Coordinates of C-alpha atoms and ligand atoms in Angstrom, one line a residue:
X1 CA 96.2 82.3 101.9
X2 CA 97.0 84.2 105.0
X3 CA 99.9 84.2 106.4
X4 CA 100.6 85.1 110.6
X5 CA 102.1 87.9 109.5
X6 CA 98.6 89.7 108.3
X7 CA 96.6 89.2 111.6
X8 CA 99.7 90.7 113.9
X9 CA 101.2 92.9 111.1
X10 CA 104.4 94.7 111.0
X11 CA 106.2 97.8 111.7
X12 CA 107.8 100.1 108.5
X13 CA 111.2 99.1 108.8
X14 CA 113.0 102.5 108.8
X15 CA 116.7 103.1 108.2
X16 CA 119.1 106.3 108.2
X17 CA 121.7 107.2 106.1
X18 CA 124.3 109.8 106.4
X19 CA 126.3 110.8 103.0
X20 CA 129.5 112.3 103.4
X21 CA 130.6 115.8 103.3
X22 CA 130.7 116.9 99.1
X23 CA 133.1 119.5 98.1
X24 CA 130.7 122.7 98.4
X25 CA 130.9 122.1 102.5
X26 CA 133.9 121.0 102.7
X27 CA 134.8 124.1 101.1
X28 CA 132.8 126.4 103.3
X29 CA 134.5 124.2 106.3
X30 CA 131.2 122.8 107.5
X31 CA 131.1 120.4 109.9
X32 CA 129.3 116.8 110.0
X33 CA 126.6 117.5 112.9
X34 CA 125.7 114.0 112.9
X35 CA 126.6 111.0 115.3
X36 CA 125.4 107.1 114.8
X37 CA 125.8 104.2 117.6
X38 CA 126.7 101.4 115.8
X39 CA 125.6 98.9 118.9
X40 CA 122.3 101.0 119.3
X41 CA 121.7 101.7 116.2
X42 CA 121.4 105.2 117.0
X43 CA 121.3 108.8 115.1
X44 CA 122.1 111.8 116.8
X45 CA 122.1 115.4 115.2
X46 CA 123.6 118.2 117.6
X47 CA 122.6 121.8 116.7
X48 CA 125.5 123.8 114.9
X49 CA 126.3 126.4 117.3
X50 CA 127.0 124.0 119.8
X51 CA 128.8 121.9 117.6
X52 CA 131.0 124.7 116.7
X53 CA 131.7 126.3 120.5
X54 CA 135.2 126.2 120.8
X55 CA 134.3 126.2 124.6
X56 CA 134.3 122.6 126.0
X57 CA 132.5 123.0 129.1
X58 CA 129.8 124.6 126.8
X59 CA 130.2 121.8 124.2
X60 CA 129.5 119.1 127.0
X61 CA 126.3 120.9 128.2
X62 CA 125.2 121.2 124.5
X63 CA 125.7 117.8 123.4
X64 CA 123.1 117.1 126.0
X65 CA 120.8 119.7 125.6
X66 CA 121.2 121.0 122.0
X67 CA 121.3 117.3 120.7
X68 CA 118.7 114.8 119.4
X69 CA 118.5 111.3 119.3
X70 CA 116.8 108.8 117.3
X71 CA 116.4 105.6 116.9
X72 CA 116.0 103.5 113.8
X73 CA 116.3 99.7 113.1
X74 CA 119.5 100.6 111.2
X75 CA 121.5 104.3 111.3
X76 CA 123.9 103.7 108.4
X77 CA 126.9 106.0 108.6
X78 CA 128.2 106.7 104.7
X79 CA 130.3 109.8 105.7
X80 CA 133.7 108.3 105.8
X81 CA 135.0 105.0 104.0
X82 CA 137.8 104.7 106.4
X83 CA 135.6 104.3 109.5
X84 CA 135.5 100.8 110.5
X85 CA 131.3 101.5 110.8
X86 CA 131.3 102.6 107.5
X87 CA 128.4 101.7 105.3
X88 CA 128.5 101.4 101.4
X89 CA 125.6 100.1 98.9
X90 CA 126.7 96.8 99.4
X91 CA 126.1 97.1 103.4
X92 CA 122.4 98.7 102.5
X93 CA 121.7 96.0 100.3
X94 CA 122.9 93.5 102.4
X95 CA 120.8 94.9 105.6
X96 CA 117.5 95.9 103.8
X97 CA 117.8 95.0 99.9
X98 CA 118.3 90.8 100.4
X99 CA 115.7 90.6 103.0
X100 CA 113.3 92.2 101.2
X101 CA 114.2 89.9 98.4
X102 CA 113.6 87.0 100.1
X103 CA 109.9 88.5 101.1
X104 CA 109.1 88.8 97.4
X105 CA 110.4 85.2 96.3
X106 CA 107.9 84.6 99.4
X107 CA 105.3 85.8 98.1
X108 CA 105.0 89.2 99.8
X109 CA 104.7 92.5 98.8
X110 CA 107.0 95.1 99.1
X111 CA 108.3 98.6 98.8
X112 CA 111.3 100.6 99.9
X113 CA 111.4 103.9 99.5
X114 CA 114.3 106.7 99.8
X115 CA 113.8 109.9 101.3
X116 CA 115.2 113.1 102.4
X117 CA 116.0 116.6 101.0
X118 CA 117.7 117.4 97.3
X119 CA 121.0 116.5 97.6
X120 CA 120.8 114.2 100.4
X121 CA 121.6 110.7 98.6
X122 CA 118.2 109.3 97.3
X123 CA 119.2 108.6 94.0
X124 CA 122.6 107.7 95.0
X125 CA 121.4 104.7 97.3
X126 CA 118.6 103.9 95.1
X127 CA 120.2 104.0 91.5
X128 CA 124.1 104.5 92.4
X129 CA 126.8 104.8 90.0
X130 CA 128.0 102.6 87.7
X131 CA 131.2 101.7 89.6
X132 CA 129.1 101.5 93.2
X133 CA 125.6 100.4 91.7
X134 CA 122.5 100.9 94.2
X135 CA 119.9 99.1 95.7
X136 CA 118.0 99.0 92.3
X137 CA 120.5 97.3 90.3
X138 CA 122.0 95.0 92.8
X139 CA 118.1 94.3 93.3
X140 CA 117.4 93.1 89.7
X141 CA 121.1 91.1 89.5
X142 CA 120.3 89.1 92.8
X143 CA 117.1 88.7 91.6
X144 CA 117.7 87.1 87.9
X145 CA 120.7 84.9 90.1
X146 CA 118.2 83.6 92.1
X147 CA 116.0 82.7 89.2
X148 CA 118.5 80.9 87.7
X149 CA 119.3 79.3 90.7
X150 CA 115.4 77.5 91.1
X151 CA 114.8 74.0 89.1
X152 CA 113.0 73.4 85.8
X153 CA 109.5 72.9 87.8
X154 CA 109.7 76.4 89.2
X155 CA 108.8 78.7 86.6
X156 CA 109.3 82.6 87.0
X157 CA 108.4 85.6 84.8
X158 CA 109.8 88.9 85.8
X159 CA 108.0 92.1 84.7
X160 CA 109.3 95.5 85.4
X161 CA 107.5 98.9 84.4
X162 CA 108.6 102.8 85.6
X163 CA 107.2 106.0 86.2
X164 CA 107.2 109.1 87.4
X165 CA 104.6 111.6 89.0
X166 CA 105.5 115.3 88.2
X167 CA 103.2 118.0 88.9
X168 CA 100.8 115.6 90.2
X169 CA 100.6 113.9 86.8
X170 CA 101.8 110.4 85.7
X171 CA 104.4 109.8 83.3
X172 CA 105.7 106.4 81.9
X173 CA 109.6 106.7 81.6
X174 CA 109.7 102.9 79.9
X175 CA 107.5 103.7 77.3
X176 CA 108.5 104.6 73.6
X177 CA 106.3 107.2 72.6
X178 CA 105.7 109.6 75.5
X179 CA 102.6 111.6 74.7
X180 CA 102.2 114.3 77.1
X181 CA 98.7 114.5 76.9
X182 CA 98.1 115.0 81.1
X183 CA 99.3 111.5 82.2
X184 CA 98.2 108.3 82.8
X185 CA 95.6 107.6 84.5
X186 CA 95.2 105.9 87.7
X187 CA 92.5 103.0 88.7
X188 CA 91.6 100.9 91.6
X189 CA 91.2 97.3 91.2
X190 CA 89.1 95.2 94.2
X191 CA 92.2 93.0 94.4
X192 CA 95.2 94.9 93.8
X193 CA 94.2 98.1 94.8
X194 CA 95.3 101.3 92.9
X195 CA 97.4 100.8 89.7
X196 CA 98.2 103.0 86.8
X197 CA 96.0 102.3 83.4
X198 CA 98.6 101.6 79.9
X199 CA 101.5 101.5 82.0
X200 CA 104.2 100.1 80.0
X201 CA 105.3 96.4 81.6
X202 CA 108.2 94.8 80.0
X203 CA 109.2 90.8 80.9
X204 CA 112.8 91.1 81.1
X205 CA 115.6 88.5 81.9
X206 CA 118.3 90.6 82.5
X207 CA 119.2 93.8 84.4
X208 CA 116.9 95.9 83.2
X209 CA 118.4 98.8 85.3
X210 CA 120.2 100.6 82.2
X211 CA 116.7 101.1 80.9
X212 CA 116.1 103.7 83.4
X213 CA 115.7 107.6 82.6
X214 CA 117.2 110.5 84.0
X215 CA 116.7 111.2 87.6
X216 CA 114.6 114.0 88.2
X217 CA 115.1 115.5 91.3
X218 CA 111.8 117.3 91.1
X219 CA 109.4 113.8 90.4
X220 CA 108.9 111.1 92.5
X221 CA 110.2 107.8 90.0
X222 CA 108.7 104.6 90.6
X223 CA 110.3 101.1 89.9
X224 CA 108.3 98.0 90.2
X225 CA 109.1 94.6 89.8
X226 CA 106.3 92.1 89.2
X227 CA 107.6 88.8 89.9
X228 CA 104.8 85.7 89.0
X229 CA 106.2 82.3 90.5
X230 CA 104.5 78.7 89.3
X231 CA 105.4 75.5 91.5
X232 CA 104.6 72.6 92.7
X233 CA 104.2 72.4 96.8
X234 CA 106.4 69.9 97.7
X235 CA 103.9 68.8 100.7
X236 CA 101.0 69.2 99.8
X237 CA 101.6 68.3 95.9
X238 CA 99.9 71.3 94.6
X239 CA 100.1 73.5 92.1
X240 CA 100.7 77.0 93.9
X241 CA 101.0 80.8 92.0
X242 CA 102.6 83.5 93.6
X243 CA 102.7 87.0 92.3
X244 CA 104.4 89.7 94.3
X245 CA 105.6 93.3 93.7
X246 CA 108.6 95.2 94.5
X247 CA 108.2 99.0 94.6
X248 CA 111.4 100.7 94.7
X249 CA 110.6 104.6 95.0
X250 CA 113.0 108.0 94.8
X251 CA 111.0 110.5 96.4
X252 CA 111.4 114.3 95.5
X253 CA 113.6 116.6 97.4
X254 CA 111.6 116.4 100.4
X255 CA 112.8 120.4 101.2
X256 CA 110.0 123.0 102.4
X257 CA 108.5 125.2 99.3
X258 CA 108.9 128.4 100.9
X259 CA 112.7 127.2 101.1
X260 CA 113.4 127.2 97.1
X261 CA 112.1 130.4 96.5
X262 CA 110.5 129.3 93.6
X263 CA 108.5 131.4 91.3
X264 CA 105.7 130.8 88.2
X265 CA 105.2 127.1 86.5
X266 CA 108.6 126.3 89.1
X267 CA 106.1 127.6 92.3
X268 CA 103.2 126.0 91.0
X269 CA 105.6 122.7 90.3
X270 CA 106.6 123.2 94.0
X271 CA 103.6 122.9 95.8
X272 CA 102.4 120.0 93.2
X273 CA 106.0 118.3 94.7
X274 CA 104.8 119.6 97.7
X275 CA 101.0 117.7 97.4
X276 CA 102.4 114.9 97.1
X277 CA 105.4 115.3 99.8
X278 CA 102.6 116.9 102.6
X279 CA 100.4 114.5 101.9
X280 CA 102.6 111.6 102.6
X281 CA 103.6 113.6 105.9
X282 CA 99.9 113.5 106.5
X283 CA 99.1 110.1 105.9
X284 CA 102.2 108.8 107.7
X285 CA 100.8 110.7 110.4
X286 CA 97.5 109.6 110.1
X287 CA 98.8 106.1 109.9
X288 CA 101.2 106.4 112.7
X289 CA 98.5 107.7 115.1
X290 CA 95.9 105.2 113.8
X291 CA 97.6 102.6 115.4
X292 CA 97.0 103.9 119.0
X293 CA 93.3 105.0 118.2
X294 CA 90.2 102.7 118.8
X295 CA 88.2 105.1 116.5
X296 CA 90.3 105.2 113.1
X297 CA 90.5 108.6 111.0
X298 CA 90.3 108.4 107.5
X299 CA 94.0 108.1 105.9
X300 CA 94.0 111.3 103.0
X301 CA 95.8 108.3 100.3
X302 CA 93.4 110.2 97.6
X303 CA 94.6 113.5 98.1
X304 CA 97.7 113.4 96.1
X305 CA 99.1 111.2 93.4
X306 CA 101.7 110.0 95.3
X307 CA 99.6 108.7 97.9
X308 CA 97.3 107.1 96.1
X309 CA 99.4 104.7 94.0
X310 CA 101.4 103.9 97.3
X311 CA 98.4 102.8 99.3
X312 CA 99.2 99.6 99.5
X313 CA 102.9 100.1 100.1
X314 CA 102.1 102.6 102.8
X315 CA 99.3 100.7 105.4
X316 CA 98.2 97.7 103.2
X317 CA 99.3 94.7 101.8
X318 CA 102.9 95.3 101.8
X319 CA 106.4 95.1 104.0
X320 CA 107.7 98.9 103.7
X321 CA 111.2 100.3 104.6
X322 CA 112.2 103.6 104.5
X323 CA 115.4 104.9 103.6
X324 CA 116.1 108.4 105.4
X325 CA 118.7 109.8 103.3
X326 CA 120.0 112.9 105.0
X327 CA 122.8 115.4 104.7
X328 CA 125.9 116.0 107.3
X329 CA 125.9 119.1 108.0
X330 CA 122.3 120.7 107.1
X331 CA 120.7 121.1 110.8
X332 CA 116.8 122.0 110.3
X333 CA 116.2 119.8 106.8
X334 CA 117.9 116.9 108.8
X335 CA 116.4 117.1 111.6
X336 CA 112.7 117.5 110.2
X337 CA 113.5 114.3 108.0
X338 CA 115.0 112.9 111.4
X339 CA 111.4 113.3 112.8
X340 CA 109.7 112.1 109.3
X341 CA 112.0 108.5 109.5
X342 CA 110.8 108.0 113.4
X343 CA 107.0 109.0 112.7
X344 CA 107.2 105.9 109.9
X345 CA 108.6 103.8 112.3
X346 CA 105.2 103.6 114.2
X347 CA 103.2 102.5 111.3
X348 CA 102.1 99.2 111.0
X349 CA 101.6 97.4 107.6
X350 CA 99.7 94.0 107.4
X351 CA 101.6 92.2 104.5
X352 CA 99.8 88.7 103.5
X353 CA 101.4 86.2 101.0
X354 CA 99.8 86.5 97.9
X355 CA 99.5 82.6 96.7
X356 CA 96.8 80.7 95.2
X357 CA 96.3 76.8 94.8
X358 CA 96.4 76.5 90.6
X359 CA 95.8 72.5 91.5
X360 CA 91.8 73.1 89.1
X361 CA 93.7 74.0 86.3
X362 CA 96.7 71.9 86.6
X363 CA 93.8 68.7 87.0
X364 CA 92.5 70.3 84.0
X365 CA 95.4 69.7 81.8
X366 CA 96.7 66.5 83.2
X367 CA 93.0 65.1 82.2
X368 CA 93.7 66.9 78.9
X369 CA 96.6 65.3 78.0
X370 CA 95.7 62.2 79.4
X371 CA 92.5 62.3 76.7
X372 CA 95.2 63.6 73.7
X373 CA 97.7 60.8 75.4
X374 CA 95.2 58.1 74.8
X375 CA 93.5 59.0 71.4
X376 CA 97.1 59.4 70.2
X377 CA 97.6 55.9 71.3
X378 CA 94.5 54.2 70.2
X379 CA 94.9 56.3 66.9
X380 CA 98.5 54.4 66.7
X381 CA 97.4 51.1 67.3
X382 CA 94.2 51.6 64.7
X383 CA 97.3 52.5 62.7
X384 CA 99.3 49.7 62.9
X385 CA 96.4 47.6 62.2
X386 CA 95.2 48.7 59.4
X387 CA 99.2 48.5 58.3
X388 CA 98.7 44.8 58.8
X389 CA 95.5 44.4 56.8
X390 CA 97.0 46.1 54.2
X391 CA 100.0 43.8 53.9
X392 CA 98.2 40.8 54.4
X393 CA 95.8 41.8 51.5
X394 CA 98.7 42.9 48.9
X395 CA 100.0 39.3 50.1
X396 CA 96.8 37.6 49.2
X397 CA 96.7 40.0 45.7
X398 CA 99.9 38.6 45.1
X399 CA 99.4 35.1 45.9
X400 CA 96.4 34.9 43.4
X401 CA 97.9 37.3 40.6
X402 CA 100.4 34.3 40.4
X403 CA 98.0 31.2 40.2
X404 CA 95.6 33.7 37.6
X405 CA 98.9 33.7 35.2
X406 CA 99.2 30.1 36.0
X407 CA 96.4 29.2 34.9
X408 CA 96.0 31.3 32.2
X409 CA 99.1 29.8 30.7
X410 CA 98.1 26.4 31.2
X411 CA 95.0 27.3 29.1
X412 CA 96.9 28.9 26.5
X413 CA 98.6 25.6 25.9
X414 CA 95.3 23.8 26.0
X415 CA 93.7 25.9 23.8
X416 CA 96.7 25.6 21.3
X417 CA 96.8 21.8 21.4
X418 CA 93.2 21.5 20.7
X419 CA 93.4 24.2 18.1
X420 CA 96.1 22.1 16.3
X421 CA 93.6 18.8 16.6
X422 CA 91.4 20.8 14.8
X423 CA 93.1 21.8 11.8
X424 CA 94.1 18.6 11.7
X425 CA 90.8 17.5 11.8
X426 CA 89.1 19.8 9.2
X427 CA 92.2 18.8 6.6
X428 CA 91.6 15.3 6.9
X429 CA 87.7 15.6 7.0
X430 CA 88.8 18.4 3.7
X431 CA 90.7 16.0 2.0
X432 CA 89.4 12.5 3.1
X433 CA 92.1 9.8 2.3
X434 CA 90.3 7.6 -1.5
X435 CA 89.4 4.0 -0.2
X436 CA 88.8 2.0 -3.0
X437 CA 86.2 -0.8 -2.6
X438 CA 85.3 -3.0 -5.4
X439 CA 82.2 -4.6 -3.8
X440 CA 79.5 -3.8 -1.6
X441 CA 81.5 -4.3 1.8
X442 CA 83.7 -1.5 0.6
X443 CA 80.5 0.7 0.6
X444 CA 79.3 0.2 3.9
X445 CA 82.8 0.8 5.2
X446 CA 82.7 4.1 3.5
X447 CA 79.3 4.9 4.5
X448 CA 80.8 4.1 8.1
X449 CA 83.8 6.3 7.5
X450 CA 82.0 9.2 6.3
X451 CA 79.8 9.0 9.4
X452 CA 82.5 8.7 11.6
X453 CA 83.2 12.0 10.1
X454 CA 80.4 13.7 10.4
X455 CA 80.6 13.2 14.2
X456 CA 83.8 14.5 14.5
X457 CA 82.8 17.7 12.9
X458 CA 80.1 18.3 15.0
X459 CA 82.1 16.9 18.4
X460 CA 84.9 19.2 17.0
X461 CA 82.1 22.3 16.2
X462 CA 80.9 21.6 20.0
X463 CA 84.1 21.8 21.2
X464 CA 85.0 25.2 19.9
X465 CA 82.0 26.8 21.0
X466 CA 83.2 25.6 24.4
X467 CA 87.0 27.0 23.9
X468 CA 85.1 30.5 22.6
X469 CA 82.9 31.1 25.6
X470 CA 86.1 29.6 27.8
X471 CA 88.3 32.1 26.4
X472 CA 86.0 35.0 27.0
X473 CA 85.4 33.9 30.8
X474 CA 89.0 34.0 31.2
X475 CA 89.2 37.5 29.5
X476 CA 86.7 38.6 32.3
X477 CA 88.6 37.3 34.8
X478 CA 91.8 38.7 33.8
X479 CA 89.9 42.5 33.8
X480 CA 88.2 41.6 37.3
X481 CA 91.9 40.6 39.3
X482 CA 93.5 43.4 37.4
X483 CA 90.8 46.0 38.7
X484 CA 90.9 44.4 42.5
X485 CA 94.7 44.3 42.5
X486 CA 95.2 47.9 41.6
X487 CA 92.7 48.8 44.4
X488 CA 94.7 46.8 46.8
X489 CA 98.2 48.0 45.9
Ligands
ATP1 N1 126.4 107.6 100.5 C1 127.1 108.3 99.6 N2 128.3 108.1 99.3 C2 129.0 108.9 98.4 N3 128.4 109.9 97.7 C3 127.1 110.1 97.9 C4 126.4 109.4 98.8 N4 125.1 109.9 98.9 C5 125.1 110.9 98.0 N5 126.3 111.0 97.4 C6 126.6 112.0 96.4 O1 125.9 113.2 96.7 C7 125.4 113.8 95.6 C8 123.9 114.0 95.7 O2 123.3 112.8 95.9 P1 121.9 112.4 95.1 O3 121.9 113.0 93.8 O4 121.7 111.0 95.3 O5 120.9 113.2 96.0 P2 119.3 113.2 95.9 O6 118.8 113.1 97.3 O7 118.8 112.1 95.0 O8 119.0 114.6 95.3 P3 117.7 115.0 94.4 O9 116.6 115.1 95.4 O10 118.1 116.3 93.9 O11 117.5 114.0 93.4 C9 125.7 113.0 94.4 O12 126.9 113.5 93.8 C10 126.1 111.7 95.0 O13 127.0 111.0 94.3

């Protein structure tokens, strides 16, 4: 999604800072050749000679002709605290640091990074000191305040990685084990343009500044943050993703290699510093020209290291500022990085916010959990009804356990009564009671008698046949309900 920012696109944002004297010149009595214009936002650097004519008249008509003047969006003057204009790290994070702040939680891209000669304050406004931290640590504490800051719905993951190019080669200063096998490599992805391969990335949730390596005045050290935001839009009740990068870069001592003197691996190191450092000149240059040209030149971003990892930062996808660090009193290194800062200020980035709509897979996993939500439910309520089924039947188990015994006790009683009958029966038809009859009605009465007998037996024969195959239905019974109950149970 493109914001108006991409079609018109933006200047560098360039800003100059003066350090104070340090002990060496003060020593040697130099003098701070440099002016600033706090309402103008000017930076003027007047040539030492003149500076130092004790002859006014010739002072006057050297401060016009022998001076130079330069105009930035901010000239930060760090020489003296007492000055009311004086600028500390908090003042250069609060002009340049916040801001850019705001255009990563935005969604943008961006990179600031410190120039000017060794000794000229790069570290010292990047990194600072412990007591008067710089724009990398106050960076990484405004940033983890404003995380905690955002609601539960807006979700944030902060990655950092660091790494330094020396002698044109890439090294990861975050990473346990550094093998120095010739560096890392770099590659250049369609989307996010060049990146270097196995670079350590750590999520962190604190300052992760105390992480940080040794400066090395003779590398260029590279500090990104990769911030990756997930929220709702509020209008359009989307599902957006936002992942923006902060580069926050310490160039090399920015100083000409026929100016160190250097011989052997530190010559050969030189011009590799230098690679990079002309390089950049060139493609500022290139860039800074571009802009006026209908028919664009190539911009050299592959010829050095440097370069090529910053493409993006330097005439892409990114909001730049540059930080001009320079010294009081060093005339031609000052005024050449004078020149350098108001090159950059005529290129032109085209930063776009980098945001996509997440709303397929956020669909995706409401339907999801809608299907779990639902079979979870169902499941529950096939649950609770089989529950049911199973009370109802251990009721019904129950319920006819109870009339089983009832009945079977009623039939042991009836069993027993008739079984009583019987032996009662069998004695009497055992040990049949003498009638004595004299005459011949007597006889028929005992032929009628013993009968009667007869009868009984068999009735009584028939009868426990019945109570036998009675008794062994119940037995079967008992065994089936005993089965059928433990089942249930
Ligand atoms: N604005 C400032 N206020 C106070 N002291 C400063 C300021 N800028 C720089 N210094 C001091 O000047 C010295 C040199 O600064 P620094 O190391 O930051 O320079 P540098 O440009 O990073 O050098 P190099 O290229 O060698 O890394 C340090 O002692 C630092 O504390």
């Amino acid at each position: 999604m493109d914001s108006p920012t991409s079609k018109i696109g933006e200047n560098v944002r360039v800003v100059v800072r003066v350090r104070p004297l340090n002990k060496r010149e003060m020593e040697r009595g130099a003098k701070c050749l440099i002016a600033m214009d706090n309402d103008t936002q000017a930076t003027s650097i007047l040539r030492p000679d003149a500076r130092d004519s004790g002859n006014a008249r010739a002072a006057k008509r050297a401060s016009n002709d022998d001076s130079k003047t330069f105009t930035y969006d901010r000239s930060l003057w760090s020489v003296n605290p007492e000055d009311p204009h004086y600028a500390g790290q908090e003042s250069l994070y609060d002009c340049l640091g916040k801001e850019f702040l705001d255009h990563l939680f935005a969604g943008y891209n961006t990179c600031i990074f410190a120039y000017g000669q060794t000794g000229s304050g790069k570290t010292f406004t990047m990194m600072g000191s412990n007591d008067d931290p710089g724009l990398v640590p106050r960076t990484c504490n405004d940033l983890f305040r404003r995380v905690d800051k955002l609601s539960d719905s807006h979700q944030c993951s902060v990655h950092i990685s660091y790494f330094e190019i020396y002698n044109e080669k890439v090294r990861d200063l975050l990473a346990a084990m550094v093998s120095d096998n010739g560096g890392l490599k770099i590659r250049e992805s369609p989307c996010d343009g060049p990146y270097v391969e196995d670079l350590a990335e750590f999520q962190v949730r604190t300052t992760a500044s105390t992480a940080m390596n040794d400066q090395s005045s003779r590398s260029h050290a590279v500090f990104t943050i990769v911030l990756r935001q997930l929220f709702q839009d509020l209008n359009s009740k989307s599902r957006i993703e936002k992942i923006s990068r902060f580069r926050l870069v310490d160039l090399a001592g920015s100083e000409r290699a026929n100016a160190t003197g250097a011989t052997g691996i530190r010559l050969k190191e030189g011009s590799n510093i230098n690679k990079s450092l002309t390089t950049l000149g060139r493609v500022i240059a290139s860039l800074a020209e571009n802009d006026n040209r209908k028919k664009r030149d190539v911009v050299p971003y592959r010829d050095s290291t440097l370069t090529y990892i910053l493409k993006d930062s330097l005439g892409g996808n990114s909001k730049t500022a540059m930080v001009a660090c320079i010294s009081p009193s060093d005339y031609d290194e000052t005024l050449s990085t004078l020149r350098y800062a108001d090159q950059a200020k005529r290129i032109r980035t085209r930063a776009v916010v980098n945001e996509k709509e997440n709303n397929l897979s956020a669909k995706l996993l409401k339907d999801q959990l809608e299907n779990v939500l639902s079979s979870h439910v169902s499941r529950g309520v096939e649950l609770e009804n089989l529950k049911k089924e199973k009370d109802e039947m251990r009721l019904m188990f129950e319920e006819w356990a109870r009339n089983l015994d009832r009945e079977n006790k009623a039939l042991k009683i009836e069993r027993d009564a008739l079984r009583a009958h019987l032996r009662l029966a069998i004695e009497s038809y055992k040990n049949p009671i003498p009638v004595i009859c004299e005459n011949k009605e007597a006889d028929v009465e005992r032929e009628k008698n013993a009968k009667a007998v007869n009868d009984l037996h068999d009735e009584w024969s028939d009868l426990l046949q019945d109570i036998g195959h009675f008794k062994r239905d119940i037995q079967e019974d008992i065994a089936t309900f005993a089965i059928v109950a433990t089942t249930a149970a």
